[in-house]
């Protein structure tokens, strides 16, 4: 079993950004997984779907993998789940809309250009029986309002563990 930590956009060195290295080191120390992957992402500022999803697959994202996605990484995790089975996912500060940011719209994840969200497939592909998704969000996130996460929770967490 492996974990892949998927950062948000704008991180040039993920080992020095946010809480990513802290989580990596804790998961390794607790031996929660056989392998814990934390890598700098290609196109870290644009976080384009056409680049990030193939990169996650190249890291080995598969049915034996838990993705921990933060911000743009959370959105990439959800889009990956539409077409690929994972062991599970942790969505941290995720959203379902570009929130009016042109750069987010250009990344290709959000409707209409990114296609409608396939919530049923996201749930079904998370875990051997589906539904192995956790959603985390703070009430003081400077970029993503709590109301956005509340709606995401309704869309994704129906029948989730």
PDB file of C-alpha atoms in Angstrom:
ATOM      1  CA  UNK A   1       0.000   0.000   0.000  1.00  0.00           C
ATOM      2  CA  UNK A   2       1.334   3.425  -0.876  1.00  0.00           C
ATOM      3  CA  UNK A   3       0.391   7.040  -0.272  1.00  0.00           C
ATOM      4  CA  UNK A   4       0.985   9.903  -2.670  1.00  0.00           C
ATOM      5  CA  UNK A   5       0.801  13.440  -1.314  1.00  0.00           C
ATOM      6  CA  UNK A   6      -0.437  15.762  -4.064  1.00  0.00           C
ATOM      7  CA  UNK A   7       0.326  19.428  -3.289  1.00  0.00           C
ATOM      8  CA  UNK A   8      -1.547  22.530  -4.284  1.00  0.00           C
ATOM      9  CA  UNK A   9      -0.316  24.693  -7.118  1.00  0.00           C
ATOM     10  CA  UNK A  10       2.435  27.245  -6.645  1.00  0.00           C
ATOM     11  CA  UNK A  11       4.773  24.934  -4.728  1.00  0.00           C
ATOM     12  CA  UNK A  12       8.209  24.985  -6.311  1.00  0.00           C
ATOM     13  CA  UNK A  13       9.697  22.791  -3.572  1.00  0.00           C
ATOM     14  CA  UNK A  14       7.064  20.631  -1.915  1.00  0.00           C
ATOM     15  CA  UNK A  15       9.448  19.567   0.856  1.00  0.00           C
ATOM     16  CA  UNK A  16       9.502  23.180   2.059  1.00  0.00           C
ATOM     17  CA  UNK A  17       5.871  24.086   1.392  1.00  0.00           C
ATOM     18  CA  UNK A  18       2.898  23.969   3.742  1.00  0.00           C
ATOM     19  CA  UNK A  19       2.546  20.746   5.761  1.00  0.00           C
ATOM     20  CA  UNK A  20       3.548  18.258   3.050  1.00  0.00           C
ATOM     21  CA  UNK A  21       6.927  17.165   4.416  1.00  0.00           C
ATOM     22  CA  UNK A  22       5.493  17.015   7.942  1.00  0.00           C
ATOM     23  CA  UNK A  23       2.796  14.587   6.763  1.00  0.00           C
ATOM     24  CA  UNK A  24       5.289  12.601   4.682  1.00  0.00           C
ATOM     25  CA  UNK A  25       7.611  12.175   7.659  1.00  0.00           C
ATOM     26  CA  UNK A  26       4.751  11.189  10.016  1.00  0.00           C
ATOM     27  CA  UNK A  27       3.393   8.569   7.616  1.00  0.00           C
ATOM     28  CA  UNK A  28       6.873   7.129   7.114  1.00  0.00           C
ATOM     29  CA  UNK A  29       7.620   7.106  10.868  1.00  0.00           C
ATOM     30  CA  UNK A  30       4.326   5.413  11.710  1.00  0.00           C
ATOM     31  CA  UNK A  31       4.811   2.882   8.902  1.00  0.00           C
ATOM     32  CA  UNK A  32       1.255   3.430   7.744  1.00  0.00           C
ATOM     33  CA  UNK A  33       2.246   2.637   4.166  1.00  0.00           C
ATOM     34  CA  UNK A  34       4.914   0.602   2.402  1.00  0.00           C
ATOM     35  CA  UNK A  35       5.802   3.695   0.388  1.00  0.00           C
ATOM     36  CA  UNK A  36       5.050   7.406   0.845  1.00  0.00           C
ATOM     37  CA  UNK A  37       5.652   9.587  -2.196  1.00  0.00           C
ATOM     38  CA  UNK A  38       6.099  13.359  -2.093  1.00  0.00           C
ATOM     39  CA  UNK A  39       7.437  14.832  -5.321  1.00  0.00           C
ATOM     40  CA  UNK A  40       7.648  18.234  -6.922  1.00  0.00           C
ATOM     41  CA  UNK A  41       4.933  18.461  -9.539  1.00  0.00           C
ATOM     42  CA  UNK A  42       5.519  19.344 -13.172  1.00  0.00           C
ATOM     43  CA  UNK A  43       3.876  22.651 -14.098  1.00  0.00           C
ATOM     44  CA  UNK A  44       3.639  23.616 -10.411  1.00  0.00           C
ATOM     45  CA  UNK A  45       2.089  27.038 -11.050  1.00  0.00           C
ATOM     46  CA  UNK A  46      -0.434  26.115 -13.755  1.00  0.00           C
ATOM     47  CA  UNK A  47      -1.309  22.695 -12.283  1.00  0.00           C
ATOM     48  CA  UNK A  48      -2.803  21.692 -15.609  1.00  0.00           C
ATOM     49  CA  UNK A  49      -4.975  18.600 -15.625  1.00  0.00           C
ATOM     50  CA  UNK A  50      -3.362  17.387 -18.855  1.00  0.00           C
ATOM     51  CA  UNK A  51       0.009  17.325 -17.069  1.00  0.00           C
ATOM     52  CA  UNK A  52      -0.829  16.456 -13.482  1.00  0.00           C
ATOM     53  CA  UNK A  53      -3.089  13.418 -14.024  1.00  0.00           C
ATOM     54  CA  UNK A  54      -0.579  11.543 -16.223  1.00  0.00           C
ATOM     55  CA  UNK A  55       2.152  12.434 -13.725  1.00  0.00           C
ATOM     56  CA  UNK A  56       0.153  10.928 -10.842  1.00  0.00           C
ATOM     57  CA  UNK A  57      -0.336   7.751 -12.864  1.00  0.00           C
ATOM     58  CA  UNK A  58       3.405   7.659 -13.603  1.00  0.00           C
ATOM     59  CA  UNK A  59       4.042   7.752  -9.835  1.00  0.00           C
ATOM     60  CA  UNK A  60       1.987   4.579  -9.536  1.00  0.00           C
ATOM     61  CA  UNK A  61      -1.430   5.861  -8.480  1.00  0.00           C
ATOM     62  CA  UNK A  62      -3.515   2.685  -8.599  1.00  0.00           C
ATOM     63  CA  UNK A  63      -5.863   0.507  -6.576  1.00  0.00           C
ATOM     64  CA  UNK A  64      -3.201   0.096  -3.865  1.00  0.00           C
ATOM     65  CA  UNK A  65      -2.793   3.855  -3.410  1.00  0.00           C
ATOM     66  CA  UNK A  66      -4.239   6.507  -1.128  1.00  0.00           C
ATOM     67  CA  UNK A  67      -3.935  10.015  -2.534  1.00  0.00           C
ATOM     68  CA  UNK A  68      -3.775  12.943  -0.126  1.00  0.00           C
ATOM     69  CA  UNK A  69      -4.627  15.920  -2.314  1.00  0.00           C
ATOM     70  CA  UNK A  70      -4.486  19.534  -1.165  1.00  0.00           C
ATOM     71  CA  UNK A  71      -6.129  22.427  -3.018  1.00  0.00           C
ATOM     72  CA  UNK A  72      -5.294  21.908  -6.721  1.00  0.00           C
ATOM     73  CA  UNK A  73      -3.971  18.496  -5.715  1.00  0.00           C
ATOM     74  CA  UNK A  74      -7.379  17.702  -4.212  1.00  0.00           C
ATOM     75  CA  UNK A  75      -9.083  18.653  -7.460  1.00  0.00           C
ATOM     76  CA  UNK A  76      -6.614  16.515  -9.434  1.00  0.00           C
ATOM     77  CA  UNK A  77      -7.338  13.633  -7.051  1.00  0.00           C
ATOM     78  CA  UNK A  78     -11.085  13.926  -7.652  1.00  0.00           C
ATOM     79  CA  UNK A  79     -10.645  14.022 -11.430  1.00  0.00           C
ATOM     80  CA  UNK A  80      -8.333  10.999 -11.305  1.00  0.00           C
ATOM     81  CA  UNK A  81     -10.986   9.110  -9.341  1.00  0.00           C
ATOM     82  CA  UNK A  82     -13.482   9.623 -12.147  1.00  0.00           C
ATOM     83  CA  UNK A  83     -11.609   7.090 -14.284  1.00  0.00           C
ATOM     84  CA  UNK A  84      -9.212   5.215 -11.986  1.00  0.00           C
ATOM     85  CA  UNK A  85      -9.751   3.108  -8.876  1.00  0.00           C
ATOM     86  CA  UNK A  86      -7.678   4.077  -5.859  1.00  0.00           C
ATOM     87  CA  UNK A  87      -7.621   2.529  -2.413  1.00  0.00           C
ATOM     88  CA  UNK A  88      -8.856   5.835  -1.049  1.00  0.00           C
ATOM     89  CA  UNK A  89      -8.469   9.585  -0.973  1.00  0.00           C
ATOM     90  CA  UNK A  90      -8.119  12.431   1.480  1.00  0.00           C
ATOM     91  CA  UNK A  91      -9.363  15.709   0.020  1.00  0.00           C
ATOM     92  CA  UNK A  92      -7.880  18.747   1.820  1.00  0.00           C
ATOM     93  CA  UNK A  93      -9.237  22.190   0.907  1.00  0.00           C
ATOM     94  CA  UNK A  94     -10.847  20.906  -2.265  1.00  0.00           C
ATOM     95  CA  UNK A  95     -13.387  22.680  -4.412  1.00  0.00           C
ATOM     96  CA  UNK A  96     -15.660  22.012  -7.362  1.00  0.00           C
ATOM     97  CA  UNK A  97     -15.471  25.431  -9.026  1.00  0.00           C
ATOM     98  CA  UNK A  98     -12.732  27.741 -10.293  1.00  0.00           C
ATOM     99  CA  UNK A  99     -14.028  30.388  -7.841  1.00  0.00           C
ATOM    100  CA  UNK A 100     -13.754  32.986 -10.591  1.00  0.00           C
ATOM    101  CA  UNK A 101      -9.961  32.688 -10.964  1.00  0.00           C
ATOM    102  CA  UNK A 102      -8.869  32.646 -14.622  1.00  0.00           C
ATOM    103  CA  UNK A 103      -5.783  30.598 -13.773  1.00  0.00           C
ATOM    104  CA  UNK A 104      -7.928  27.916 -12.127  1.00  0.00           C
ATOM    105  CA  UNK A 105     -10.300  27.838 -15.090  1.00  0.00           C
ATOM    106  CA  UNK A 106      -7.310  27.427 -17.445  1.00  0.00           C
ATOM    107  CA  UNK A 107      -6.091  24.355 -15.512  1.00  0.00           C
ATOM    108  CA  UNK A 108      -8.871  22.280 -17.112  1.00  0.00           C
ATOM    109  CA  UNK A 109     -10.491  20.688 -14.068  1.00  0.00           C
ATOM    110  CA  UNK A 110     -13.710  22.649 -13.724  1.00  0.00           C
ATOM    111  CA  UNK A 111     -16.944  22.735 -15.723  1.00  0.00           C
ATOM    112  CA  UNK A 112     -17.698  23.633 -18.367  1.00  0.00           C
ATOM    113  CA  UNK A 113     -14.292  23.160 -20.062  1.00  0.00           C
ATOM    114  CA  UNK A 114     -13.267  20.297 -17.758  1.00  0.00           C
ATOM    115  CA  UNK A 115     -16.588  18.500 -18.137  1.00  0.00           C
ATOM    116  CA  UNK A 116     -19.256  17.965 -15.520  1.00  0.00           C
ATOM    117  CA  UNK A 117     -18.178  16.343 -12.287  1.00  0.00           C
ATOM    118  CA  UNK A 118     -18.885  12.617 -12.145  1.00  0.00           C
ATOM    119  CA  UNK A 119     -19.654  12.383  -8.429  1.00  0.00           C
ATOM    120  CA  UNK A 120     -20.947   8.810  -8.554  1.00  0.00           C
ATOM    121  CA  UNK A 121     -17.761   7.624 -10.259  1.00  0.00           C
ATOM    122  CA  UNK A 122     -15.570   9.524  -7.802  1.00  0.00           C
ATOM    123  CA  UNK A 123     -17.299   7.770  -4.902  1.00  0.00           C
ATOM    124  CA  UNK A 124     -17.347   4.361  -6.629  1.00  0.00           C
ATOM    125  CA  UNK A 125     -13.630   4.416  -7.490  1.00  0.00           C
ATOM    126  CA  UNK A 126     -12.474   5.336  -3.981  1.00  0.00           C
ATOM    127  CA  UNK A 127     -11.694   2.039  -2.289  1.00  0.00           C
ATOM    128  CA  UNK A 128     -12.423  -1.611  -3.014  1.00  0.00           C
ATOM    129  CA  UNK A 129     -16.138  -1.116  -2.291  1.00  0.00           C
ATOM    130  CA  UNK A 130     -16.167   2.609  -3.031  1.00  0.00           C
ATOM    131  CA  UNK A 131     -16.745   5.514  -0.698  1.00  0.00           C
ATOM    132  CA  UNK A 132     -13.308   5.541   0.967  1.00  0.00           C
ATOM    133  CA  UNK A 133     -12.970   9.326   0.940  1.00  0.00           C
ATOM    134  CA  UNK A 134     -12.294  11.829   3.712  1.00  0.00           C
ATOM    135  CA  UNK A 135     -12.756  15.566   3.286  1.00  0.00           C
ATOM    136  CA  UNK A 136     -10.833  18.042   5.438  1.00  0.00           C
ATOM    137  CA  UNK A 137     -11.218  21.813   5.395  1.00  0.00           C
ATOM    138  CA  UNK A 138     -10.591  24.619   7.844  1.00  0.00           C
ATOM    139  CA  UNK A 139     -12.991  27.426   8.605  1.00  0.00           C
ATOM    140  CA  UNK A 140     -10.307  30.059   7.931  1.00  0.00           C
ATOM    141  CA  UNK A 141      -8.920  28.979   4.543  1.00  0.00           C
ATOM    142  CA  UNK A 142      -7.856  32.200   2.771  1.00  0.00           C
ATOM    143  CA  UNK A 143      -8.666  30.863  -0.720  1.00  0.00           C
ATOM    144  CA  UNK A 144     -11.577  28.429  -0.512  1.00  0.00           C
ATOM    145  CA  UNK A 145     -14.654  29.430   1.500  1.00  0.00           C
ATOM    146  CA  UNK A 146     -16.096  26.883   3.904  1.00  0.00           C
ATOM    147  CA  UNK A 147     -19.426  26.967   2.023  1.00  0.00           C
ATOM    148  CA  UNK A 148     -17.640  25.581  -1.061  1.00  0.00           C
ATOM    149  CA  UNK A 149     -16.304  22.692   0.979  1.00  0.00           C
ATOM    150  CA  UNK A 150     -19.721  22.085   2.512  1.00  0.00           C
ATOM    151  CA  UNK A 151     -21.196  21.622  -0.963  1.00  0.00           C
ATOM    152  CA  UNK A 152     -18.286  19.391  -1.964  1.00  0.00           C
ATOM    153  CA  UNK A 153     -18.915  17.305   1.119  1.00  0.00           C
ATOM    154  CA  UNK A 154     -22.548  16.835   0.110  1.00  0.00           C
ATOM    155  CA  UNK A 155     -21.595  15.856  -3.447  1.00  0.00           C
ATOM    156  CA  UNK A 156     -18.808  13.449  -2.530  1.00  0.00           C
ATOM    157  CA  UNK A 157     -19.566  12.109   0.906  1.00  0.00           C
ATOM    158  CA  UNK A 158     -22.942  10.586   0.226  1.00  0.00           C
ATOM    159  CA  UNK A 159     -22.507   7.118   1.701  1.00  0.00           C
ATOM    160  CA  UNK A 160     -18.742   7.642   2.143  1.00  0.00           C
ATOM    161  CA  UNK A 161     -16.956   6.167   5.133  1.00  0.00           C
TER     162      UNK A 161
END
